[in-house]
Amino acid sequence: MTASQPSSLAYEVYVLDGTPRAGDERLPNGDRLVSSPLSVTLIFGEEDAVLVDPPLTVEQTEKIGDWIERSGKRLAYRHRRRSWPACTGASR
């Protein structure tokens, strides 16, 4: 095995708009409730990429898939670092 020079890494962040929440609840001004925006990070080297915090909805997934395709990188891994008690069924 021969040693090689480490390749450099770079990253890009894509911020997705929040998604409208289900139900009839409204803000005081009458607007629908919308979740917070979601940031998705693509960390990449020369050929491969890692997706950090993958999207949550089909529409968001399509946008991120197109973004990755435009990058020309091969998605090798995805990493989800969120763990909210409300999403996992855990309680505090």
XYZ file of C-alpha atoms in Angstrom:
92
model
C 0.000 0.000 0.000
C 1.365 3.386 -0.901
C 0.634 6.632 0.836
C -1.115 9.307 -1.164
C -1.783 12.946 -0.612
C -5.088 13.513 1.146
C -7.674 15.162 -1.031
C -9.343 18.304 0.136
C -12.962 18.445 1.171
C -15.495 21.154 0.444
C -19.123 21.679 1.335
C -22.258 23.405 0.140
C -25.453 24.120 2.060
C -28.939 24.104 0.549
C -31.693 25.772 2.586
C -35.187 24.460 1.934
C -38.290 26.464 2.759
C -40.399 25.257 5.645
C -43.327 22.999 4.849
C -46.935 23.873 5.656
C -48.202 21.933 8.647
C -51.278 19.777 8.489
C -54.409 20.891 10.267
C -56.490 23.994 10.573
C -54.377 25.945 13.054
C -53.425 29.421 11.877
C -51.123 32.190 12.983
C -52.771 35.248 14.551
C -52.658 37.011 11.154
C -54.468 34.066 9.484
C -51.462 32.522 7.701
C -50.966 28.758 7.814
C -48.410 27.346 10.208
C -45.145 26.464 8.456
C -42.199 24.494 9.827
C -38.790 26.075 10.190
C -36.544 26.063 7.118
C -34.324 22.990 6.738
C -30.632 23.145 5.861
C -29.028 20.221 4.051
C -25.235 19.977 3.724
C -23.284 18.232 0.989
C -19.674 17.478 1.956
C -17.610 16.312 -0.986
C -14.204 15.410 -2.289
C -13.106 14.947 -5.870
C -15.709 12.283 -6.712
C -17.846 11.272 -3.732
C -20.179 13.137 -1.416
C -21.869 12.758 1.953
C -25.310 14.243 2.535
C -25.850 15.536 6.070
C -29.414 16.010 7.340
C -31.384 14.547 4.434
C -34.731 16.132 3.524
C -38.050 15.100 5.025
C -40.648 15.305 2.248
C -40.898 13.928 -1.297
C -40.778 17.443 -2.770
C -37.693 18.331 -0.712
C -36.038 15.024 -1.692
C -36.569 15.777 -5.383
C -34.979 19.216 -5.002
C -31.992 17.802 -3.134
C -31.621 14.938 -5.634
C -31.458 17.455 -8.485
C -28.943 19.551 -6.524
C -26.681 16.533 -5.951
C -26.945 15.525 -9.611
C -25.915 19.028 -10.709
C -22.881 18.787 -8.419
C -21.517 15.905 -10.496
C -20.614 14.002 -7.323
C -21.564 10.437 -6.437
C -23.634 10.283 -3.275
C -21.766 7.691 -1.218
C -23.344 8.198 2.216
C -26.043 10.085 4.041
C -25.963 11.067 7.670
C -28.944 12.108 9.753
C -27.979 13.945 12.906
C -31.423 15.031 14.070
C -33.052 13.228 16.929
C -36.000 15.117 18.318
C -38.019 13.442 21.080
C -41.254 14.309 19.261
C -40.029 12.500 16.121
C -38.629 9.433 17.846
C -41.449 8.889 20.347
C -39.108 9.529 23.268
C -40.111 11.755 26.139
C -38.066 13.916 28.440
